[in-house]
PDB file of C-alpha atoms in Angstrom:
ATOM      1  CA  UNK S1249     -28.318  -6.148  -3.703  1.00 49.00           C
ATOM      2  CA  UNK S1250     -28.014  -5.811   0.081  1.00 51.00           C
ATOM      3  CA  UNK S1251     -26.511  -9.281   0.278  1.00 53.00           C
ATOM      4  CA  UNK S1252     -24.085  -8.453  -2.474  1.00 51.00           C
ATOM      5  CA  UNK S1253     -22.912  -5.369  -0.594  1.00 46.00           C
ATOM      6  CA  UNK S1254     -22.680  -7.162   2.722  1.00 52.00           C
ATOM      7  CA  UNK S1255     -20.719  -9.966   1.139  1.00 76.00           C
ATOM      8  CA  UNK S1256     -18.349  -7.510  -0.477  1.00 87.00           C
ATOM      9  CA  UNK S1257     -15.128  -8.206   1.343  1.00 91.00           C
ATOM     10  CA  UNK S1258     -11.661  -8.122  -0.148  1.00 94.00           C
ATOM     11  CA  UNK S1259      -9.507 -11.223   0.223  1.00 93.00           C
ATOM     12  CA  UNK S1260      -5.755 -10.983  -0.191  1.00 94.00           C
ATOM     13  CA  UNK S1261      -3.577 -14.009   0.398  1.00 91.00           C
ATOM     14  CA  UNK S1262      -5.163 -15.812   3.329  1.00 90.00           C
ATOM     15  CA  UNK S1263      -6.696 -12.675   4.819  1.00 92.00           C
ATOM     16  CA  UNK S1264     -10.187 -11.215   4.506  1.00 93.00           C
ATOM     17  CA  UNK S1265      -9.855  -7.469   4.938  1.00 93.00           C
ATOM     18  CA  UNK S1266     -12.236  -5.352   7.010  1.00 91.00           C
ATOM     19  CA  UNK S1267     -11.902  -2.363   4.686  1.00 95.00           C
ATOM     20  CA  UNK S1268     -10.401  -1.222   1.389  1.00 96.00           C
ATOM     21  CA  UNK S1269      -8.149   1.494   2.767  1.00 97.00           C
ATOM     22  CA  UNK S1270      -4.436   0.878   3.334  1.00 96.00           C
ATOM     23  CA  UNK S1271      -2.418   3.500   5.219  1.00 94.00           C
ATOM     24  CA  UNK S1272       1.306   4.275   5.129  1.00 92.00           C
ATOM     25  CA  UNK S1273       3.075   5.409   8.291  1.00 89.00           C
ATOM     26  CA  UNK S1274       5.635   7.903   6.981  1.00 86.00           C
ATOM     27  CA  UNK S1275       5.845  11.654   7.513  1.00 84.00           C
ATOM     28  CA  UNK S1276       3.481  11.871  10.491  1.00 83.00           C
ATOM     29  CA  UNK S1277       4.464  14.767  12.735  1.00 80.00           C
ATOM     30  CA  UNK S1278       3.420  12.827  15.811  1.00 81.00           C
ATOM     31  CA  UNK S1279       3.504   9.023  15.695  1.00 83.00           C
ATOM     32  CA  UNK S1280       1.553   8.850  18.960  1.00 84.00           C
ATOM     33  CA  UNK S1281      -1.567   9.955  17.079  1.00 87.00           C
ATOM     34  CA  UNK S1282      -1.219   7.098  14.626  1.00 88.00           C
ATOM     35  CA  UNK S1283      -3.557   4.604  16.349  1.00 92.00           C
ATOM     36  CA  UNK S1284      -6.360   7.178  16.341  1.00 92.00           C
ATOM     37  CA  UNK S1285      -5.687   8.078  12.713  1.00 92.00           C
ATOM     38  CA  UNK S1286      -5.633   4.434  11.629  1.00 94.00           C
ATOM     39  CA  UNK S1287      -8.940   3.862  13.424  1.00 94.00           C
ATOM     40  CA  UNK S1288     -10.478   7.040  11.980  1.00 94.00           C
ATOM     41  CA  UNK S1289      -9.584   5.725   8.524  1.00 95.00           C
ATOM     42  CA  UNK S1290     -10.806   2.205   9.389  1.00 94.00           C
ATOM     43  CA  UNK S1291      -7.640   1.032   7.637  1.00 95.00           C
ATOM     44  CA  UNK S1292      -7.247  -2.713   7.217  1.00 95.00           C
ATOM     45  CA  UNK S1293      -3.573  -2.764   6.265  1.00 95.00           C
ATOM     46  CA  UNK S1294      -0.711  -0.578   7.471  1.00 93.00           C
ATOM     47  CA  UNK S1295       2.667  -0.407   5.782  1.00 93.00           C
ATOM     48  CA  UNK S1296       5.983   0.204   7.527  1.00 91.00           C
ATOM     49  CA  UNK S1297       9.574   0.524   6.348  1.00 91.00           C
ATOM     50  CA  UNK S1298      12.663  -1.264   7.662  1.00 89.00           C
ATOM     51  CA  UNK S1299      15.665   0.846   8.661  1.00 85.00           C
ATOM     52  CA  UNK S1300      18.987   0.560  10.439  1.00 84.00           C
ATOM     53  CA  UNK S1301      18.632   1.010  14.208  1.00 84.00           C
ATOM     54  CA  UNK S1302      19.892   4.377  15.368  1.00 77.00           C
ATOM     55  CA  UNK S1303      21.348   3.739  18.845  1.00 73.00           C
ATOM     56  CA  UNK S1304      21.077   7.436  19.717  1.00 72.00           C
ATOM     57  CA  UNK S1305      17.454   7.737  18.680  1.00 69.00           C
ATOM     58  CA  UNK S1306      14.937   7.998  21.475  1.00 65.00           C
ATOM     59  CA  UNK S1307      12.026   7.502  19.099  1.00 66.00           C
ATOM     60  CA  UNK S1308       9.535   4.945  20.346  1.00 72.00           C
ATOM     61  CA  UNK S1309       8.993   1.709  18.432  1.00 81.00           C
ATOM     62  CA  UNK S1310       6.583   2.183  15.538  1.00 84.00           C
ATOM     63  CA  UNK S1311       4.846  -1.114  16.364  1.00 84.00           C
ATOM     64  CA  UNK S1312       3.655   0.428  19.637  1.00 84.00           C
ATOM     65  CA  UNK S1313       1.586   2.830  17.545  1.00 87.00           C
ATOM     66  CA  UNK S1314      -0.016   0.301  15.227  1.00 88.00           C
ATOM     67  CA  UNK S1315      -3.278  -1.257  16.406  1.00 88.00           C
ATOM     68  CA  UNK S1316      -3.313  -5.034  16.682  1.00 89.00           C
ATOM     69  CA  UNK S1317      -6.412  -5.406  14.504  1.00 90.00           C
ATOM     70  CA  UNK S1318      -4.687  -4.334  11.288  1.00 93.00           C
ATOM     71  CA  UNK S1319      -2.469  -6.342   8.976  1.00 94.00           C
ATOM     72  CA  UNK S1320       1.138  -5.212   8.975  1.00 93.00           C
ATOM     73  CA  UNK S1321       2.638  -4.931   5.500  1.00 95.00           C
ATOM     74  CA  UNK S1322       6.372  -4.188   5.651  1.00 94.00           C
ATOM     75  CA  UNK S1323       7.709  -2.602   2.480  1.00 95.00           C
ATOM     76  CA  UNK S1324      11.114  -2.887   0.851  1.00 95.00           C
ATOM     77  CA  UNK S1325      11.608   0.853   0.450  1.00 92.00           C
ATOM     78  CA  UNK S1326      15.270   1.673   0.116  1.00 91.00           C
ATOM     79  CA  UNK S1327      15.879  -1.318  -2.181  1.00 94.00           C
ATOM     80  CA  UNK S1328      17.448  -0.448  -5.541  1.00 95.00           C
ATOM     81  CA  UNK S1329      17.625  -4.002  -6.892  1.00 96.00           C
ATOM     82  CA  UNK S1330      15.665  -7.259  -6.623  1.00 96.00           C
ATOM     83  CA  UNK S1331      18.471  -8.692  -4.508  1.00 96.00           C
ATOM     84  CA  UNK S1332      18.180  -5.852  -1.974  1.00 93.00           C
ATOM     85  CA  UNK S1333      14.394  -6.168  -1.894  1.00 95.00           C
ATOM     86  CA  UNK S1334      14.680  -9.894  -1.176  1.00 96.00           C
ATOM     87  CA  UNK S1335      17.164  -9.211   1.610  1.00 93.00           C
ATOM     88  CA  UNK S1336      14.845  -6.632   3.191  1.00 92.00           C
ATOM     89  CA  UNK S1337      11.904  -9.053   2.886  1.00 95.00           C
ATOM     90  CA  UNK S1338      13.876 -11.697   4.783  1.00 93.00           C
ATOM     91  CA  UNK S1339      14.705  -9.212   7.541  1.00 91.00           C
ATOM     92  CA  UNK S1340      11.075  -8.094   7.722  1.00 91.00           C
ATOM     93  CA  UNK S1341       9.869 -11.681   8.040  1.00 92.00           C
ATOM     94  CA  UNK S1342      12.412 -12.310  10.806  1.00 89.00           C
ATOM     95  CA  UNK S1343      10.715  -9.507  12.789  1.00 87.00           C
ATOM     96  CA  UNK S1344       7.888 -12.015  13.232  1.00 84.00           C
ATOM     97  CA  UNK S1345       4.951  -9.930  12.019  1.00 81.00           C
ATOM     98  CA  UNK S1346       3.548 -12.125   9.279  1.00 88.00           C
ATOM     99  CA  UNK S1347       4.443 -12.888   5.697  1.00 94.00           C
ATOM    100  CA  UNK S1348       3.078  -9.859   3.817  1.00 96.00           C
ATOM    101  CA  UNK S1349       5.588  -7.818   1.857  1.00 96.00           C
ATOM    102  CA  UNK S1350       5.134  -4.806  -0.373  1.00 97.00           C
ATOM    103  CA  UNK S1351       7.887  -4.954  -2.972  1.00 97.00           C
ATOM    104  CA  UNK S1352       9.250  -1.550  -3.797  1.00 96.00           C
ATOM    105  CA  UNK S1353      12.396  -1.280  -5.926  1.00 96.00           C
ATOM    106  CA  UNK S1354      13.428   2.246  -6.815  1.00 94.00           C
ATOM    107  CA  UNK S1355      16.673   3.491  -8.297  1.00 89.00           C
ATOM    108  CA  UNK S1356      15.278   6.666  -9.882  1.00 90.00           C
ATOM    109  CA  UNK S1357      15.840   9.373  -7.294  1.00 88.00           C
ATOM    110  CA  UNK S1358      14.170  12.215  -9.163  1.00 91.00           C
ATOM    111  CA  UNK S1359      10.681  10.811  -9.737  1.00 92.00           C
ATOM    112  CA  UNK S1360      10.941   7.788  -7.423  1.00 93.00           C
ATOM    113  CA  UNK S1361       9.443   5.605 -10.141  1.00 94.00           C
ATOM    114  CA  UNK S1362       9.607   1.864  -9.535  1.00 96.00           C
ATOM    115  CA  UNK S1363      11.796  -0.530 -11.509  1.00 96.00           C
ATOM    116  CA  UNK S1364       9.226  -2.982 -12.878  1.00 96.00           C
ATOM    117  CA  UNK S1365      11.785  -5.524 -14.053  1.00 97.00           C
ATOM    118  CA  UNK S1366      13.604  -5.844 -10.718  1.00 96.00           C
ATOM    119  CA  UNK S1367      10.216  -5.848  -8.959  1.00 97.00           C
ATOM    120  CA  UNK S1368       9.158  -8.844 -11.056  1.00 97.00           C
ATOM    121  CA  UNK S1369      12.373 -10.730 -10.205  1.00 97.00           C
ATOM    122  CA  UNK S1370      11.909 -10.075  -6.482  1.00 97.00           C
ATOM    123  CA  UNK S1371       8.238 -11.091  -6.653  1.00 97.00           C
ATOM    124  CA  UNK S1372       9.032 -14.394  -8.389  1.00 97.00           C
ATOM    125  CA  UNK S1373      11.632 -15.277  -5.744  1.00 97.00           C
ATOM    126  CA  UNK S1374       9.562 -14.260  -2.705  1.00 97.00           C
ATOM    127  CA  UNK S1375       6.330 -15.944  -3.834  1.00 97.00           C
ATOM    128  CA  UNK S1376       8.325 -19.206  -4.099  1.00 97.00           C
ATOM    129  CA  UNK S1377       9.443 -18.693  -0.499  1.00 96.00           C
ATOM    130  CA  UNK S1378       5.829 -18.394   0.654  1.00 96.00           C
ATOM    131  CA  UNK S1379       5.521 -14.635   1.116  1.00 97.00           C
ATOM    132  CA  UNK S1380       2.248 -12.822   0.380  1.00 97.00           C
ATOM    133  CA  UNK S1381       3.679 -10.431  -2.187  1.00 97.00           C
ATOM    134  CA  UNK S1382       2.175  -7.074  -3.179  1.00 98.00           C
ATOM    135  CA  UNK S1383       4.393  -5.431  -5.804  1.00 98.00           C
ATOM    136  CA  UNK S1384       4.406  -1.660  -6.369  1.00 97.00           C
ATOM    137  CA  UNK S1385       4.736  -0.865 -10.092  1.00 97.00           C
ATOM    138  CA  UNK S1386       4.443   1.649 -12.860  1.00 97.00           C
ATOM    139  CA  UNK S1387       1.046   0.792 -14.368  1.00 97.00           C
ATOM    140  CA  UNK S1388       2.032  -1.387 -17.313  1.00 96.00           C
ATOM    141  CA  UNK S1389      -0.092  -4.312 -18.490  1.00 97.00           C
ATOM    142  CA  UNK S1390       2.559  -6.853 -19.440  1.00 97.00           C
ATOM    143  CA  UNK S1391       4.421  -6.392 -16.157  1.00 97.00           C
ATOM    144  CA  UNK S1392       1.152  -6.796 -14.262  1.00 97.00           C
ATOM    145  CA  UNK S1393       0.346  -9.998 -16.186  1.00 97.00           C
ATOM    146  CA  UNK S1394       3.770 -11.436 -15.403  1.00 97.00           C
ATOM    147  CA  UNK S1395       3.377 -10.522 -11.732  1.00 98.00           C
ATOM    148  CA  UNK S1396       0.016 -12.234 -11.672  1.00 97.00           C
ATOM    149  CA  UNK S1397       1.516 -15.331 -13.319  1.00 97.00           C
ATOM    150  CA  UNK S1398       4.320 -15.248 -10.740  1.00 97.00           C
ATOM    151  CA  UNK S1399       1.745 -15.458  -7.944  1.00 97.00           C
ATOM    152  CA  UNK S1400       1.550 -11.870  -6.698  1.00 97.00           C
ATOM    153  CA  UNK S1401      -1.340 -11.516  -4.232  1.00 97.00           C
ATOM    154  CA  UNK S1402      -2.242  -8.083  -5.645  1.00 97.00           C
ATOM    155  CA  UNK S1403      -0.720  -5.513  -7.981  1.00 98.00           C
ATOM    156  CA  UNK S1404      -0.160  -1.940  -6.815  1.00 98.00           C
ATOM    157  CA  UNK S1405       0.159   0.644  -9.602  1.00 98.00           C
ATOM    158  CA  UNK S1406       0.863   4.275  -8.749  1.00 97.00           C
ATOM    159  CA  UNK S1407      -1.585   7.115  -9.409  1.00 95.00           C
ATOM    160  CA  UNK S1408       1.180   9.740  -9.481  1.00 94.00           C
ATOM    161  CA  UNK S1409       4.743   9.944  -8.130  1.00 93.00           C
ATOM    162  CA  UNK S1410       5.215   9.051  -4.452  1.00 91.00           C
ATOM    163  CA  UNK S1411       4.369  11.833  -2.032  1.00 90.00           C
ATOM    164  CA  UNK S1412       3.135  14.151  -4.790  1.00 93.00           C
ATOM    165  CA  UNK S1413      -0.584  14.345  -3.882  1.00 93.00           C
ATOM    166  CA  UNK S1414      -1.177  14.909  -7.612  1.00 95.00           C
ATOM    167  CA  UNK S1415      -4.086  12.503  -7.995  1.00 95.00           C
ATOM    168  CA  UNK S1416      -4.933   9.831 -10.543  1.00 96.00           C
ATOM    169  CA  UNK S1417      -2.633  10.866 -13.402  1.00 96.00           C
ATOM    170  CA  UNK S1418      -2.402   7.281 -14.693  1.00 96.00           C
ATOM    171  CA  UNK S1419      -6.152   6.752 -14.979  1.00 97.00           C
ATOM    172  CA  UNK S1420      -6.322   5.017 -18.372  1.00 97.00           C
ATOM    173  CA  UNK S1421      -3.411   2.702 -17.607  1.00 97.00           C
ATOM    174  CA  UNK S1422      -4.839   1.787 -14.202  1.00 97.00           C
ATOM    175  CA  UNK S1423      -8.237   1.091 -15.808  1.00 97.00           C
ATOM    176  CA  UNK S1424      -6.570  -1.355 -18.210  1.00 97.00           C
ATOM    177  CA  UNK S1425      -5.013  -3.213 -15.266  1.00 97.00           C
ATOM    178  CA  UNK S1426      -8.389  -3.336 -13.478  1.00 97.00           C
ATOM    179  CA  UNK S1427     -10.025  -4.731 -16.624  1.00 97.00           C
ATOM    180  CA  UNK S1428      -7.357  -7.257 -17.558  1.00 97.00           C
ATOM    181  CA  UNK S1429      -5.808  -8.492 -14.301  1.00 97.00           C
ATOM    182  CA  UNK S1430      -7.629 -10.954 -12.053  1.00 96.00           C
ATOM    183  CA  UNK S1431      -5.749 -10.291  -8.793  1.00 97.00           C
ATOM    184  CA  UNK S1432      -6.799  -7.171  -6.843  1.00 97.00           C
ATOM    185  CA  UNK S1433      -5.508  -3.845  -8.166  1.00 97.00           C
ATOM    186  CA  UNK S1434      -4.614  -1.504  -5.300  1.00 98.00           C
ATOM    187  CA  UNK S1435      -3.855   2.069  -6.277  1.00 97.00           C
ATOM    188  CA  UNK S1436      -0.804   3.217  -4.328  1.00 94.00           C
ATOM    189  CA  UNK S1437       1.053   6.546  -4.276  1.00 93.00           C
ATOM    190  CA  UNK S1438       0.061   9.981  -5.505  1.00 93.00           C
ATOM    191  CA  UNK S1439      -3.545  10.038  -4.304  1.00 95.00           C
ATOM    192  CA  UNK S1440      -3.977  13.429  -2.658  1.00 95.00           C
ATOM    193  CA  UNK S1441      -7.712  13.853  -2.095  1.00 97.00           C
ATOM    194  CA  UNK S1442     -10.584  11.644  -0.982  1.00 98.00           C
ATOM    195  CA  UNK S1443     -12.407  12.389  -4.267  1.00 98.00           C
ATOM    196  CA  UNK S1444      -9.464  10.819  -6.127  1.00 97.00           C
ATOM    197  CA  UNK S1445      -9.641   7.736  -3.929  1.00 97.00           C
ATOM    198  CA  UNK S1446     -13.374   7.523  -4.641  1.00 97.00           C
ATOM    199  CA  UNK S1447     -12.634   7.774  -8.369  1.00 97.00           C
ATOM    200  CA  UNK S1448     -10.221   4.811  -8.157  1.00 97.00           C
ATOM    201  CA  UNK S1449     -12.854   2.769  -6.359  1.00 97.00           C
ATOM    202  CA  UNK S1450     -15.628   3.718  -8.814  1.00 97.00           C
ATOM    203  CA  UNK S1451     -13.360   2.442 -11.587  1.00 96.00           C
ATOM    204  CA  UNK S1452     -13.142  -0.946  -9.883  1.00 96.00           C
ATOM    205  CA  UNK S1453      -9.898  -0.732  -7.936  1.00 97.00           C
ATOM    206  CA  UNK S1454      -9.899  -3.231  -5.062  1.00 97.00           C
ATOM    207  CA  UNK S1455      -8.377  -0.809  -2.554  1.00 97.00           C
ATOM    208  CA  UNK S1456      -6.344   2.363  -2.193  1.00 98.00           C
ATOM    209  CA  UNK S1457      -3.181   3.093  -0.213  1.00 97.00           C
ATOM    210  CA  UNK S1458      -2.603   6.606   1.092  1.00 96.00           C
ATOM    211  CA  UNK S1459       0.067   8.121   3.259  1.00 94.00           C
ATOM    212  CA  UNK S1460       1.215  11.641   2.404  1.00 93.00           C
ATOM    213  CA  UNK S1461      -2.345  12.821   1.744  1.00 95.00           C
ATOM    214  CA  UNK S1462      -3.243  12.022   5.351  1.00 94.00           C
ATOM    215  CA  UNK S1463       0.106  12.799   6.996  1.00 92.00           C
ATOM    216  CA  UNK S1464       0.357  16.277   5.456  1.00 93.00           C
ATOM    217  CA  UNK S1465      -3.325  17.212   5.829  1.00 94.00           C
ATOM    218  CA  UNK S1466      -4.283  20.127   8.079  1.00 94.00           C
ATOM    219  CA  UNK S1467      -6.042  17.607  10.330  1.00 95.00           C
ATOM    220  CA  UNK S1468      -4.792  14.065   9.614  1.00 95.00           C
ATOM    221  CA  UNK S1469      -7.462  12.475  11.799  1.00 94.00           C
ATOM    222  CA  UNK S1470     -10.304  14.142   9.880  1.00 96.00           C
ATOM    223  CA  UNK S1471      -8.616  13.419   6.566  1.00 96.00           C
ATOM    224  CA  UNK S1472      -8.291   9.713   7.414  1.00 96.00           C
ATOM    225  CA  UNK S1473     -12.016   9.681   8.162  1.00 97.00           C
ATOM    226  CA  UNK S1474     -12.716  11.449   4.851  1.00 97.00           C
ATOM    227  CA  UNK S1475     -10.674   8.839   2.955  1.00 97.00           C
ATOM    228  CA  UNK S1476     -12.553   6.045   4.694  1.00 97.00           C
ATOM    229  CA  UNK S1477     -15.890   7.529   3.610  1.00 97.00           C
ATOM    230  CA  UNK S1478     -14.641   8.184   0.073  1.00 97.00           C
ATOM    231  CA  UNK S1479     -13.313   4.658  -0.403  1.00 97.00           C
ATOM    232  CA  UNK S1480     -16.574   3.179   0.872  1.00 96.00           C
ATOM    233  CA  UNK S1481     -18.647   5.518  -1.321  1.00 96.00           C
ATOM    234  CA  UNK S1482     -16.576   4.762  -4.415  1.00 96.00           C
ATOM    235  CA  UNK S1483     -16.800   1.024  -3.821  1.00 96.00           C
ATOM    236  CA  UNK S1484     -20.567   1.175  -3.328  1.00 95.00           C
ATOM    237  CA  UNK S1485     -20.877   3.210  -6.546  1.00 96.00           C
ATOM    238  CA  UNK S1486     -18.828   0.601  -8.410  1.00 96.00           C
ATOM    239  CA  UNK S1487     -21.105  -2.184  -7.146  1.00 94.00           C
ATOM    240  CA  UNK S1488     -24.189  -0.126  -7.981  1.00 94.00           C
ATOM    241  CA  UNK S1489     -22.957   0.513 -11.525  1.00 93.00           C
ATOM    242  CA  UNK S1490     -22.791   4.132 -12.594  1.00 89.00           C
ATOM    243  CA  UNK S1491     -25.603   5.504 -14.789  1.00 87.00           C
ATOM    244  CA  UNK S1492     -25.164   6.053 -18.503  1.00 90.00           C
ATOM    245  CA  UNK S1493     -23.563   9.187 -19.922  1.00 90.00           C
ATOM    246  CA  UNK S1494     -25.217  11.068 -22.780  1.00 91.00           C
ATOM    247  CA  UNK S1495     -22.874  12.049 -25.585  1.00 92.00           C
ATOM    248  CA  UNK S1496     -24.887  15.239 -26.120  1.00 91.00           C
ATOM    249  CA  UNK S1497     -28.140  16.943 -25.113  1.00 90.00           C
ATOM    250  CA  UNK S1498     -30.191  16.339 -22.005  1.00 89.00           C
ATOM    251  CA  UNK S1499     -32.776  13.949 -20.633  1.00 88.00           C
ATOM    252  CA  UNK S1500     -35.400  15.330 -18.227  1.00 85.00           C
ATOM    253  CA  UNK S1501     -35.557  13.652 -14.863  1.00 86.00           C
ATOM    254  CA  UNK S1502     -39.212  14.637 -14.242  1.00 83.00           C
ATOM    255  CA  UNK S1503     -42.295  13.587 -16.208  1.00 79.00           C
ATOM    256  CA  UNK S1504     -43.003  15.886 -19.174  1.00 76.00           C
ATOM    257  CA  UNK S1505     -46.808  15.792 -18.650  1.00 76.00           C
ATOM    258  CA  UNK S1506     -49.200  17.178 -15.983  1.00 76.00           C
ATOM    259  CA  UNK S1507     -47.843  20.716 -15.758  1.00 75.00           C
ATOM    260  CA  UNK S1508     -49.685  23.124 -13.446  1.00 77.00           C
ATOM    261  CA  UNK S1509     -50.231  25.611 -16.228  1.00 74.00           C
ATOM    262  CA  UNK S1510     -52.876  25.045 -18.919  1.00 67.00           C
ATOM    263  CA  UNK S1511     -51.904  22.715 -21.722  1.00 61.00           C
ATOM    264  CA  UNK S1512     -51.214  24.726 -24.827  1.00 59.00           C
ATOM    265  CA  UNK S1513     -53.715  24.051 -27.572  1.00 54.00           C
TER     266      UNK S1513
ATOM    267  CA  UNK P1441      16.302  -4.583  23.074  1.00 40.00           C
ATOM    268  CA  UNK P1442      12.993  -6.386  23.591  1.00 42.00           C
ATOM    269  CA  UNK P1443      11.871  -9.368  21.514  1.00 44.00           C
ATOM    270  CA  UNK P1444      10.460  -8.872  18.050  1.00 56.00           C
ATOM    271  CA  UNK P1445      11.702  -5.286  17.890  1.00 81.00           C
ATOM    272  CA  UNK P1446      14.892  -5.685  15.904  1.00 87.00           C
ATOM    273  CA  UNK P1447      16.614  -8.151  13.645  1.00 89.00           C
ATOM    274  CA  UNK P1448      20.342  -8.653  13.305  1.00 89.00           C
ATOM    275  CA  UNK P1449      22.210  -9.720  10.245  1.00 89.00           C
ATOM    276  CA  UNK P1450      25.841 -10.821  10.453  1.00 89.00           C
ATOM    277  CA  UNK P1451      27.634 -10.834   7.107  1.00 89.00           C
ATOM    278  CA  UNK P1452      24.235 -10.830   5.392  1.00 87.00           C
ATOM    279  CA  UNK P1453      23.023 -13.880   7.366  1.00 88.00           C
ATOM    280  CA  UNK P1454      20.123 -13.327   9.758  1.00 90.00           C
ATOM    281  CA  UNK P1455      21.100 -14.283  13.311  1.00 88.00           C
ATOM    282  CA  UNK P1456      18.248 -15.626  15.454  1.00 84.00           C
ATOM    283  CA  UNK P1457      17.799 -13.711  18.711  1.00 82.00           C
ATOM    284  CA  UNK P1458      18.538 -16.816  20.796  1.00 84.00           C
ATOM    285  CA  UNK P1459      21.961 -17.039  19.182  1.00 84.00           C
ATOM    286  CA  UNK P1460      22.875 -13.393  19.870  1.00 84.00           C
ATOM    287  CA  UNK P1461      24.437 -14.025  23.326  1.00 86.00           C
ATOM    288  CA  UNK P1462      26.589 -16.821  21.916  1.00 86.00           C
ATOM    289  CA  UNK P1463      27.752 -14.876  18.888  1.00 85.00           C
ATOM    290  CA  UNK P1464      31.137 -13.197  19.036  1.00 86.00           C
ATOM    291  CA  UNK P1465      32.144 -10.584  16.503  1.00 87.00           C
ATOM    292  CA  UNK P1466      35.378 -11.010  14.591  1.00 87.00           C
ATOM    293  CA  UNK P1467      37.383  -8.361  12.830  1.00 87.00           C
ATOM    294  CA  UNK P1468      35.831  -7.232   9.546  1.00 89.00           C
ATOM    295  CA  UNK P1469      32.433  -8.733  10.421  1.00 88.00           C
ATOM    296  CA  UNK P1470      29.542  -6.736   8.968  1.00 90.00           C
ATOM    297  CA  UNK P1471      26.783  -6.372  11.533  1.00 88.00           C
ATOM    298  CA  UNK P1472      23.452  -4.861  10.505  1.00 87.00           C
ATOM    299  CA  UNK P1473      20.657  -4.250  13.034  1.00 88.00           C
ATOM    300  CA  UNK P1474      17.332  -3.112  11.632  1.00 86.00           C
ATOM    301  CA  UNK P1475      13.883  -2.270  12.927  1.00 88.00           C
ATOM    302  CA  UNK P1476      10.521  -1.099  11.597  1.00 87.00           C
ATOM    303  CA  UNK P1477      10.104   2.633  11.063  1.00 86.00           C
ATOM    304  CA  UNK P1478       7.282   4.852   9.845  1.00 85.00           C
ATOM    305  CA  UNK P1479       7.273   4.823   6.058  1.00 81.00           C
ATOM    306  CA  UNK P1480       4.852   4.436   3.200  1.00 73.00           C
ATOM    307  CA  UNK P1481       7.152   4.499   0.237  1.00 69.00           C
ATOM    308  CA  UNK P1482      10.809   5.345  -0.375  1.00 65.00           C
TER     309      UNK P1482
END
C-alpha cells in the first residue's frame, strides 16, 4: 500500500506532476503574493491568459510571479471559435514557455459555458501540431470520448460555472467521465471549497483546478494550503477505497460482548 | 520589451522577435502585440 501511494504520480503529456492541484492566476488582488500562494498550494500547474499589451499599463509581467518549478499552461480564454483558440495557442507557443495549452472556447456570456463542438475542432488541430492539449468542456460523455480519440492529454469538465464557487453541481456527469474516459479527468471551474475538491478526488478525478476560490478567499495563502491538503486527502481516500454504505440501520463498531455490567440471564 | 515577454502578430502572422527590427509597417497593416496576464478562465 505504501508503495502504491508513493508511486502515485500523475503523468500528463511528457510531464510527471508533483501534485494534483492546478491554480489559475486571475482575480488576485496582489500578484506579488502569487509565488507564495502557489507554493502554499503546492500547485504543479499554473494557468495564464493571453491578452493584448496595454502600453500604458505599469503592471509587472505575470511570469515574474510564477515559480520556475511549475508547469505553465496558457489558456485560450477570450476565444469564441476554434479558429480563435488555435490562433491564441500559436501566440502562446511563440512566447516560448512550452507546448501545454488549455483550450477554452466560450461564446455564452451569461453562464460562460464552453462550446464543446468548437473545443473539439481546436483540440483535433492542435494535437496534430504537437501541442499538449487540455480541453475545458461541459461534462458530456460523447464529447469527452471524441477528445480522447483526438489525442487530448486530459479532459477538464466544469463543476459549476466559472468563478461561481458553487461546488460540484455536475457530480453524476463528472463521475461518468471518470469511469469511462482513460485520459486524466481534471475538474476545472466552480469549485469553491476544499471539501468540494476533496470530493472530486475521492470520486477518482486526477486533479482539480481552482482559481476564484483561492483568489477571493479571506486569506488566499491559507486557502491555497487548505486546497493542497484537501486534494491530497481526497486522493489518498480514493486509493484507500471508501468503506461500504449501509442502505439502512446501523452496524456497531465495537464488540457486542464483554460488557462491564453483568450479563443478563 | 525584453525577450520572451511578448509576441507580435502582423496581419495574423506571428513575427519572430529577430525580425522585428527589420519589419516596417505599411498602411492598413494589423499589428497585434500580446503577453501573458493573470487569468484562470474567461
